[in-house]
Every structure is written in structure tokens, then in C-alpha cells.
Coordinates of C-alpha atoms and ligand atoms in Angstrom, one line a residue:
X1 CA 18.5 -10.6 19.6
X2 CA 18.4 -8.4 22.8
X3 CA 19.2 -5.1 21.2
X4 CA 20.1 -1.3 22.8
X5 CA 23.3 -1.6 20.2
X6 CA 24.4 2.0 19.2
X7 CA 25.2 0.5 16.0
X8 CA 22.2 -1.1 15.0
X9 CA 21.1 -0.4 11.4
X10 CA 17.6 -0.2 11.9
X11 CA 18.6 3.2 13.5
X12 CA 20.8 5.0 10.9
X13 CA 18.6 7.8 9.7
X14 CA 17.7 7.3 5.9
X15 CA 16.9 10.2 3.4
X16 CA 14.1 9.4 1.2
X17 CA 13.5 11.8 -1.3
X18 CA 12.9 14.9 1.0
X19 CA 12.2 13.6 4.3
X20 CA 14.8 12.5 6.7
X21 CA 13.3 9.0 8.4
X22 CA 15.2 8.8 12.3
X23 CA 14.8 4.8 11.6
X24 CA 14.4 2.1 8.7
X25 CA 11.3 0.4 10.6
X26 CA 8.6 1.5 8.7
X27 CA 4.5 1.3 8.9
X28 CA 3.1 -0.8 6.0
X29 CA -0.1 0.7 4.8
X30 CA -2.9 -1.7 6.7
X31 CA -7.0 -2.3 5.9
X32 CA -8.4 -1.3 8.9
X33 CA -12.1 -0.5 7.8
X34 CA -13.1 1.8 10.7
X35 CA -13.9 5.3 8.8
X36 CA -16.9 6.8 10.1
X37 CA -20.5 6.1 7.9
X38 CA -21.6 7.0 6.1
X39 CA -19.2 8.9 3.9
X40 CA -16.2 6.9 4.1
X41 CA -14.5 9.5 6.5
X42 CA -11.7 8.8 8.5
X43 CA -12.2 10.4 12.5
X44 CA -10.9 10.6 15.8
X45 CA -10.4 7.4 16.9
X46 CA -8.3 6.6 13.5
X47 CA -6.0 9.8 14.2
X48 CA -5.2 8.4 17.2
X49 CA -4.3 4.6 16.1
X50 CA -2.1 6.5 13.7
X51 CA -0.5 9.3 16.2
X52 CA 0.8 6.1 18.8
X53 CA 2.7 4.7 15.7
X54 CA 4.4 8.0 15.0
X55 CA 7.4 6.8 16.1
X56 CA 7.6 4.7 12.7
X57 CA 10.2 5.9 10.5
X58 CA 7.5 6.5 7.9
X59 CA 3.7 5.6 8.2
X60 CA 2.1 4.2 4.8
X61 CA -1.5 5.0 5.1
X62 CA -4.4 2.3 4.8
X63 CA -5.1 2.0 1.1
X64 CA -7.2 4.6 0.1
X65 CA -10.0 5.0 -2.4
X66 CA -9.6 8.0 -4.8
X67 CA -13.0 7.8 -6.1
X68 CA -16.2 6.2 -5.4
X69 CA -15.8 3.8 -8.4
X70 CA -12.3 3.0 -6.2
X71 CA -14.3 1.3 -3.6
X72 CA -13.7 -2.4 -3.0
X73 CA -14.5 -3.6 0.9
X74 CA -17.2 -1.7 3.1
X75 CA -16.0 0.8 5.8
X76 CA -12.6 1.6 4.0
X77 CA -11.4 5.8 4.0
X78 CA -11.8 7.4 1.0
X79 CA -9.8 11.0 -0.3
X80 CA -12.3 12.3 -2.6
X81 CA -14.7 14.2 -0.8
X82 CA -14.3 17.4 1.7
X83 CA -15.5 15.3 4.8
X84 CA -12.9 12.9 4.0
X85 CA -10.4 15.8 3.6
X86 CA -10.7 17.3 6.5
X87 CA -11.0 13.7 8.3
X88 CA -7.9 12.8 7.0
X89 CA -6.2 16.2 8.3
X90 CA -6.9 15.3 11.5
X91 CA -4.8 12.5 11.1
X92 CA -1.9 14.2 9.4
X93 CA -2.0 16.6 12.2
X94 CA -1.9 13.8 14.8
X95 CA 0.7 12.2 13.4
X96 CA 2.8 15.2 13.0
X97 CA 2.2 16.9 16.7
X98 CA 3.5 13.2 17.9
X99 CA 6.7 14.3 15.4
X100 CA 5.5 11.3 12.8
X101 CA 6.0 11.3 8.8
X102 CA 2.8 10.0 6.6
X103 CA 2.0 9.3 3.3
X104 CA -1.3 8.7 2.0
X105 CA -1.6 5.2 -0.1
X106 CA -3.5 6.1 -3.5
X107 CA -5.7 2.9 -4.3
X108 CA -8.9 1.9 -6.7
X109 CA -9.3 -1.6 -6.4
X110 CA -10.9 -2.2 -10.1
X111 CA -12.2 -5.3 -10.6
X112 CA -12.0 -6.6 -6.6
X113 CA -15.6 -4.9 -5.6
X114 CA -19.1 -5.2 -6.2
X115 CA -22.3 -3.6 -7.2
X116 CA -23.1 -2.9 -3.4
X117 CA -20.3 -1.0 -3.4
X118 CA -20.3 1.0 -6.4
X119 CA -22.3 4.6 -7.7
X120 CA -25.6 3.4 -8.7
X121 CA -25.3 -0.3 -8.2
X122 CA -22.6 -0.5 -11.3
X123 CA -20.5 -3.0 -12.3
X124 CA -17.1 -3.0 -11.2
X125 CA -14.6 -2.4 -13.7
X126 CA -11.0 -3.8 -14.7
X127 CA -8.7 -4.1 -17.3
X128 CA -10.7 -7.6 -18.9
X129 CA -13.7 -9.0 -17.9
X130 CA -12.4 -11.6 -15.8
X131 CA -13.9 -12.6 -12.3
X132 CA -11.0 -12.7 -9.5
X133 CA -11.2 -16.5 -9.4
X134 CA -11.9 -17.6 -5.1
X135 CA -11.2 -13.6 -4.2
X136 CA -13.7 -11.9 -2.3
X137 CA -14.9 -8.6 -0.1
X138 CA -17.8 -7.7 1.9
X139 CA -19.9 -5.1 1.5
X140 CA -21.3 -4.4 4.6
X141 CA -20.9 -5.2 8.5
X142 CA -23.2 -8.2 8.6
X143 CA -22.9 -9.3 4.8
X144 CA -19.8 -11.9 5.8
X145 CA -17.5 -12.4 3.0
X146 CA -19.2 -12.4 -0.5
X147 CA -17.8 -13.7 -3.8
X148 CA -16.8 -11.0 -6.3
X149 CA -19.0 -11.2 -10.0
X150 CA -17.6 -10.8 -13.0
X151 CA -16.0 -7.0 -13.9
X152 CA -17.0 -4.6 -16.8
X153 CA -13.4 -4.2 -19.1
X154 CA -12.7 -0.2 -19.2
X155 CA -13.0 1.1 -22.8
X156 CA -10.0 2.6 -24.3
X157 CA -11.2 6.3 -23.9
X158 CA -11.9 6.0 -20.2
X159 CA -8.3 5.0 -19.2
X160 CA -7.6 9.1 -19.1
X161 CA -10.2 9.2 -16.2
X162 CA -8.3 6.9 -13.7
X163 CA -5.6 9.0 -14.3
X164 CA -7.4 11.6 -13.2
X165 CA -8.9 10.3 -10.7
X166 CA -5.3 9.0 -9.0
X167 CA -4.4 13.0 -9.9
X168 CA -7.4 13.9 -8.0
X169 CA -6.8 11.6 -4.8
X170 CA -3.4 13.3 -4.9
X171 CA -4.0 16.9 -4.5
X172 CA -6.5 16.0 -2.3
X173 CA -4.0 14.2 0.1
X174 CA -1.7 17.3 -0.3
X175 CA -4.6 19.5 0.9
X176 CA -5.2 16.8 3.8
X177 CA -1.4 17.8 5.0
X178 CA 0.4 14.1 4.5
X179 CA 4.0 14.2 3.5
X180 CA 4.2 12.5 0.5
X181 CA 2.1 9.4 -1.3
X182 CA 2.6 6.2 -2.2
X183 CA 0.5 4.3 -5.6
X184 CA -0.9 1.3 -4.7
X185 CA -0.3 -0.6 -7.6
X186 CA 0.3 -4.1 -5.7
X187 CA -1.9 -7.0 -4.8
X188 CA -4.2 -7.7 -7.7
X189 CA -6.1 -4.1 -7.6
X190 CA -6.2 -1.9 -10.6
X191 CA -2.8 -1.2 -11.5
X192 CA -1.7 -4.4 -10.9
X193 CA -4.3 -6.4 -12.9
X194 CA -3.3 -4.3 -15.6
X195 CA 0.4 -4.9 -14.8
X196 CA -0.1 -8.7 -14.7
X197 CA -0.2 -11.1 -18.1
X198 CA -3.2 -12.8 -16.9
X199 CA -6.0 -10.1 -16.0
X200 CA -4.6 -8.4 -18.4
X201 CA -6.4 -9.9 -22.3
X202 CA -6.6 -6.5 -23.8
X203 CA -5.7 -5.7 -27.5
X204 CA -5.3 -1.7 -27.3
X205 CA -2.5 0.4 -26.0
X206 CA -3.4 -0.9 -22.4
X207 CA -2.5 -4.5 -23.2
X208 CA -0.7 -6.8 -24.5
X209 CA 3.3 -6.3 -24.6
X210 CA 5.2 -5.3 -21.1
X211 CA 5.2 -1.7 -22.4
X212 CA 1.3 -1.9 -23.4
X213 CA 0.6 -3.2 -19.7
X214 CA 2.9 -1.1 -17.7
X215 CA 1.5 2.4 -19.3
X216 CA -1.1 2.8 -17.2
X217 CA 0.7 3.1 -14.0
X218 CA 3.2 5.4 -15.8
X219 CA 0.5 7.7 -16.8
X220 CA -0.6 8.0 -13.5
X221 CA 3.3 8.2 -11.9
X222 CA 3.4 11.2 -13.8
X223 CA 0.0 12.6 -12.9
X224 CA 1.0 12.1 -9.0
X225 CA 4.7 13.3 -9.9
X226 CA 3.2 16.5 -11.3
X227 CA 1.3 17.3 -8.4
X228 CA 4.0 15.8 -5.5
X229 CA 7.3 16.7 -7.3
X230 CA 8.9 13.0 -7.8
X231 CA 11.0 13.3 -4.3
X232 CA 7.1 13.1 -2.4
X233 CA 6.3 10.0 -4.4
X234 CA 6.7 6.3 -4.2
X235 CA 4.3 3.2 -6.0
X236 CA 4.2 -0.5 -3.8
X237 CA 4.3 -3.4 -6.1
X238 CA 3.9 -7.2 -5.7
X239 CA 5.5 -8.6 -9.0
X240 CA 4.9 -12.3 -7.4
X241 CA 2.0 -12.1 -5.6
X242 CA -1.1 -14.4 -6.2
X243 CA -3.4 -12.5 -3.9
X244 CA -7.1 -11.4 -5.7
X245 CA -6.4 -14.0 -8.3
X246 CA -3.7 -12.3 -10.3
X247 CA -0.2 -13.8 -11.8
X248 CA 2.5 -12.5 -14.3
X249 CA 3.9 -14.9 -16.7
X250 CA 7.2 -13.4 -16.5
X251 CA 7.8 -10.8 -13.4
X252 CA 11.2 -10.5 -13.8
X253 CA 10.9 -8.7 -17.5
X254 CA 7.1 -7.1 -16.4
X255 CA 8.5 -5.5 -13.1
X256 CA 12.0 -4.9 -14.3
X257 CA 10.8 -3.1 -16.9
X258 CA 8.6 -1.2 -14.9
X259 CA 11.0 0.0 -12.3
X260 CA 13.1 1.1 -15.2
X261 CA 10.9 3.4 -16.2
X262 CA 10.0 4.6 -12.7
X263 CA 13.5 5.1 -12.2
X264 CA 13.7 7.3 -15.3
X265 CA 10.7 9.3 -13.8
X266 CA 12.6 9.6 -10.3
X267 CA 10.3 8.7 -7.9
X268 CA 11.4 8.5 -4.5
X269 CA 10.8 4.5 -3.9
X270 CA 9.5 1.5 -4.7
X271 CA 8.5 -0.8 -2.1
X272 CA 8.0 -4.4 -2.9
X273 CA 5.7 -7.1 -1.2
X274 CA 8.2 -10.2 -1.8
X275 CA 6.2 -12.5 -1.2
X276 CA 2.3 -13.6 -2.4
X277 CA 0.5 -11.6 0.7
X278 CA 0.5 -11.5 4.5
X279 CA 4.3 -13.4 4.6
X280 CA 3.7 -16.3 2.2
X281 CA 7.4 -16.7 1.4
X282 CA 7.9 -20.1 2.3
X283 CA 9.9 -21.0 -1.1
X284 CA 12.3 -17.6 -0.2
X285 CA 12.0 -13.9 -1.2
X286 CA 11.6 -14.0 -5.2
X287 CA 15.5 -12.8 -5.8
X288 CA 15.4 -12.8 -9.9
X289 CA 13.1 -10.3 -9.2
X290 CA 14.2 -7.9 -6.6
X291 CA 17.4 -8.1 -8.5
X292 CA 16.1 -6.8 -11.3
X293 CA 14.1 -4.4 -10.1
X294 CA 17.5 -3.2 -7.9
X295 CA 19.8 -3.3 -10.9
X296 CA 17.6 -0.3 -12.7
X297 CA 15.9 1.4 -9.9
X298 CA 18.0 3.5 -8.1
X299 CA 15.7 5.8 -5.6
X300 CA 15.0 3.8 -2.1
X301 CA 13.9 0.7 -2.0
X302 CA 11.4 -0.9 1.1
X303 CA 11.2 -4.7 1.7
X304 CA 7.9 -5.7 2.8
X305 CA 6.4 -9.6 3.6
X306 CA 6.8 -10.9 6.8
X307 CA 10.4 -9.4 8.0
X308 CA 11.5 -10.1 11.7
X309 CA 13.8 -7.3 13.4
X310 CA 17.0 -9.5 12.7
X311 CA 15.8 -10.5 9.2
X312 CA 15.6 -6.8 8.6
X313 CA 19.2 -6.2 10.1
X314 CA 20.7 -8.6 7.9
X315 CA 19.4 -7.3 4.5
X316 CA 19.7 -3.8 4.9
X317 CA 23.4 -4.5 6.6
X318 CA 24.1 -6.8 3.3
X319 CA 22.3 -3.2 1.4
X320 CA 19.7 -6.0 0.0
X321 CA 17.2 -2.9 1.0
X322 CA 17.3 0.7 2.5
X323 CA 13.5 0.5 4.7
X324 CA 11.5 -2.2 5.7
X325 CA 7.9 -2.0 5.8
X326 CA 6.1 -4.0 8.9
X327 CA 2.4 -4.7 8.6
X328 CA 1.4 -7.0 11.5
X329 CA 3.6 -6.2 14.2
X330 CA 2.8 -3.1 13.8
X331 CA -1.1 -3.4 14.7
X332 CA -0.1 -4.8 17.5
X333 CA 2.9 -3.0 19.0
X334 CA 2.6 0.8 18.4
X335 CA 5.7 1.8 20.1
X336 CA 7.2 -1.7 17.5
X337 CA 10.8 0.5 16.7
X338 CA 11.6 1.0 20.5
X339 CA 10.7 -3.0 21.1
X340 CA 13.2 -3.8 18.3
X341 CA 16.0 -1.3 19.9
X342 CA 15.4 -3.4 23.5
X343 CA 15.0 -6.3 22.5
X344 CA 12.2 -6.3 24.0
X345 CA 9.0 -8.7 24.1
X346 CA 6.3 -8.1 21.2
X347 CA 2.5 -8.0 21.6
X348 CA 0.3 -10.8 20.0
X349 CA -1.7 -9.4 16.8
X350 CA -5.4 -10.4 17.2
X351 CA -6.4 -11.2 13.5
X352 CA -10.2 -11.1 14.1
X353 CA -10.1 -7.6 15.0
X354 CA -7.8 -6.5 11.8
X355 CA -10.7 -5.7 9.6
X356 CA -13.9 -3.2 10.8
X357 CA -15.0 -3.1 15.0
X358 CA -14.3 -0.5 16.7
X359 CA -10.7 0.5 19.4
X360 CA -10.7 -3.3 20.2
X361 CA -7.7 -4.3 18.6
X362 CA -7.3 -0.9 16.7
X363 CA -6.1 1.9 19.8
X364 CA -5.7 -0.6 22.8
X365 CA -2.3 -2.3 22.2
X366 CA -0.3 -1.1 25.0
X367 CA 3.0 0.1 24.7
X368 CA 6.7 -0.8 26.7
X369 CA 6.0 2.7 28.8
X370 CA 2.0 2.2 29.3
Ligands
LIG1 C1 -7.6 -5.9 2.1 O1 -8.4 -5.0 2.5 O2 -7.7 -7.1 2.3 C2 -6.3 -5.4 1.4 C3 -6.3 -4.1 1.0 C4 -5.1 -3.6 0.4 C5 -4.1 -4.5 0.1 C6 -4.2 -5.8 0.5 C7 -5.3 -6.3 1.2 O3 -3.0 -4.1 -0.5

């Protein structure tokens, strides 16, 4: 639809918890594995891809690693050290001086790593020890894609220390000057493979019944709340996604459970990938479960998987969601709200230069005015 309508949806402002977003057309955190090596540090040319998209009502960082032992693909930006600190302010400062909002994605993949990417050559861990059947990473620039061995299952008494470590990631992003933070607890890493029936075998408090396998991203929802105040917080969640190997034998009770409780802590939003990963929704969105999720969650609530302008005008017209999320459009059209307000033509994403490289692909998407 050609656009420039004064009463287009996408551009009612939108309060989420304290900030006031000037549009619902928002930046979906994105793998882009171009920090600087070694160290994991995010740099110059990564506060610049992130300034040109400042005009997104909200940026969602790149997942992020909160610890070393968070680590799953080579070249992604970690929040655990000072260099990565400070890297990271440059972004937030970017952003910000372009009059942009960001918050910082909180991730440890678990069990979808490997030894070359770990402290001392260690075994990933996970909830179980159960390999991520067909998933896969790569742990260096030249080492292609590699299968993923089997994980080491956490032991009870070292649950506490990925709450810390999530607690850890988030003061550290509040140091680095981002707005708020989003928990990666989506697409098969940590969280979700202890949210999920089948990565999830265990027998103690961790596993088990829906409340067993939701506590851990409770415990740390509180850790980050404690830090944030609940207004700066929000978690992403994919209750039917298939991507890393994972599946829930019944999302609709696991997730609507979840958001129940994340509603009683009063997190700011929950943003849902409705769909398996990268806009696999060819059987429709999974509506039993946003449905359920929307009946007990009352804070905002993003739409993510494949959305087209119009597609996102309907639902948040019918209120079927307040934000949308946009992933690949958003690579490659950083000025991507303006295009949907015209109307106007969108850039072509080029998907061999999504992961790792260097500006090809990454700062060199022109926009309308360029
Ligand atoms: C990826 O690097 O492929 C990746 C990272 C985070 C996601 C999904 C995919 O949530």
C-alpha cells in the first residue's frame, strides 16, 4: 500500500514501560557476528550499523553473551568484560545522538556451542544431555558450519550461577548506557531448552512439571527486574519454534503459564517469534498460543516472524499486538519506518552477508535520502 496516511497505525506513539516509542516498527535483535577479536567487543563500524536504524521505534540488540560459558557462534558481542563495556557504549551513545532507543538482548546459548568456543575447551552445558539433533554453529571464520556434540546437563547447585550471570550481563548493559533489556529466552538457547518438554529430561526442581521448567527464567526475570526495575525489562519467547532442535509438547499450557507469571512480575513485554524461525509460518501464526499468552499477559506485547508493513497494520489495528519486531527488512533498509510511511520501494536483503564479513551488507544499505 502506498502510504504517507496521517492515520496510519504504525505511527501512533506507544508507551512501553518507561519509554515513549514515536512508531510500532521495531528492530528485532539480529546475529551479525562482526565484534572486534579477539575479545568479543563490539566497535565502530557496529555503532554505526546501529545509529542508521535509530529511527526504529525500539532497537533490540544482537543477542548477547553474558558470560564466556554463553558463547555459541564465533565473532558474536559479548557484555561481560570492560572492553566489551565500553564497546558497547559506543553504541548506546550512537544510537542515542541519532535520537534512537536500545535495549541490550541478554543471551547464553547452553547447549548450542562447542568446545572451541568455550573456557578451557569445556563442554557446553544444558538443561539434559541431549545433542541439538541437525543444529549447528561455527567456531571460527574458516571452520564452515560444524555439528554441535553432545552437552554436559547443569547440576542442581549451579543453576544459581546462570542467574547470576544473566544479573551480571544486566548491570553491565546498564553501565553500557542501553535503555532497557530484553531475555533471550526464544529459539532453542538456554532458557528455552529448559522451557521446552523435550530438552528438558530433568528430575529436580528445574524439570519436569510446567512450573519445574519455567523457574529458571523466572529466577532470572527477577534477577534482571531487580537491577532494571520491571518497566526496563522485556523476555522474547518462541513457544512454537523448532529451531536448534527444540519442541514443547504442549505450548499453549507451557507458555501460558509462563506469561502468567511474567505478568505477575510486571515486566514491560513479551515479544513472541510466532512462527518456527526466520518467517516459517506457512500453516498460520500459532493463535491457541498467542491467545493464551494475551489473555494473562497484560504489559506490551511485539509480534515477530516475517510481518509485511500491511500485515502489521492489520493486527495492531484489530489490537492482535501493540509493536512489531522486523528482522530482515531491517538489515537491509535502515531508514525501513520511513519506507513503510511512503510506500516506498524496499532494498533486497543479501543473506550471505547476514552472518560475520565486514560493512558489506552490514553499513552499506542505502537509504530513501542517500
Ligand atoms: C543465530 O546466530 O543464528 C541466532 C542467534 C539468536 C537467535 C536466533 C539465531 O535468536
Amino acid at each position: 500500500m502506498s502510504n504517507d496516511n496521517p492515520n496510519d497505525v504504525l505511527f501512533e506513539t506507544f508507551t512501553l514501560g518507561k519509554l515513549s516509542l514515536p512508531n510500532r516498527v521495531l528492530m528485532s535483535p539480529l546475529t551479525r557476528s562482526r565484534s572486534s577479536q579477539p575479545g568479543d567487543i563490539p566497535n565502530a563500524m557496529n555503532a554505526q550499523y546501529y545509529a542508521q536504524r535509530a529511527s526504529a521505534g525500539l532497537i533490540i540488540s544482537e543477542a548477547t553473551q553474558v558470560s564466556p560459558q554463553g558463547k555459541g557462534y564465533a565473532f558474536t558481542p559479548g557484555i561481560h568484560s570492560a572492553e566489551q563495556i565500553a564497546g558497547w557504549k559506543q553504541v548506546t551513545d550512537a544510537v542515542h545522538q541519532a535520537g534512537g532507543r536500545i535495549h541490550m538482548q541478554l543471551w547464553h546459548v547452553g547447549r548450542i556451542s562447542h568446545p572451541d568456543l568455550q573456557p578451557d575447551g569445556r563442554q557446553p552445558v544444558a538443561p539434559s544431555a541431549i545433542a541439538p539433533e541437525g543444529a549447528k554453529t561455527f567456531v571460527s571464520a574458516d571452520s564452515g558450519m560444524v555439528d554441535i556434540p553432545e552437552p554436559r546437563a547443569l547440576e542442581t547447585d549451579e543453576v544459581p550461577g546462570i542467574v547470576e550471570q544473566f544479573r551480571i550481563g544486566a548491570e553491565n548493559a546498564k553501565t553500557a548506557g542501553f535503555d532497557g533489556v530484553e531475555i533471550h529466552a526464544a529459539n532453542g538457547y538456554l532458557l528455552d531448552q529448559f522451557l521446552k518438554s523435550d530438552s528438558n529430561q530433568r528430575t529436580d526442581e528445574y524439570g519436569g512439571s510446567v512450573e519445574n521448567r519455567i523457574r529458571l527464567t523466572l529466577m532470572v526475570t527477577e534477577a534482571v527486574t531487580k537491577v532494571w526495575g520491571k518497566e526496563n525489562v522485556g523476555i522474547r519467547v518462541s513457544p512454537t519454534g523448532s529451531f536448534n532442535a527444540v519442541h514443547d509438547q504442549n505450548p499453549v499450557e507451557t507458555f501460558g503459564t509462563l506469561a502468567r507469571h511474567l505478568n505477575d512480575i510486571g515486566i514491560a513485554y513479551i515479544e513472541v517469534v510466532e512462527d518456527s524461525f526466520q518467517g516459517n509460518h506457512a500453516d498460520g501464526r500459532p493463535q491457541s498460543v498467542i491467545d493464551a499468552i494475551q489473555a494473562v499477559f497484560k504489559g506490551g506485547y511485539i509480534a515477530n516472524g516475517a510481518y509485511t508493513a500491511d500485515e502489521a497494520r492489520t493486527r495492531i489495528g484489530k489490537g492482535q499486538c501493540d509493536l512489531v519486531t522486523f528482522g530482515r527488512p531491517f538489515i537491509a533498509n535502515p531508514d525501513l519506518p520511513e519506507r513503510f510511511r511512503l510506500g516506498a520501494e524496499l532494498n533486497k536483503w543479501d543473506d550471505s552477508t547476514f552472518y560475520g564479513g565486514d560493512a558489506k551488507g552490514y553499513i552499506d544499505y542505502p537509504a530513501l535520502a542517500d
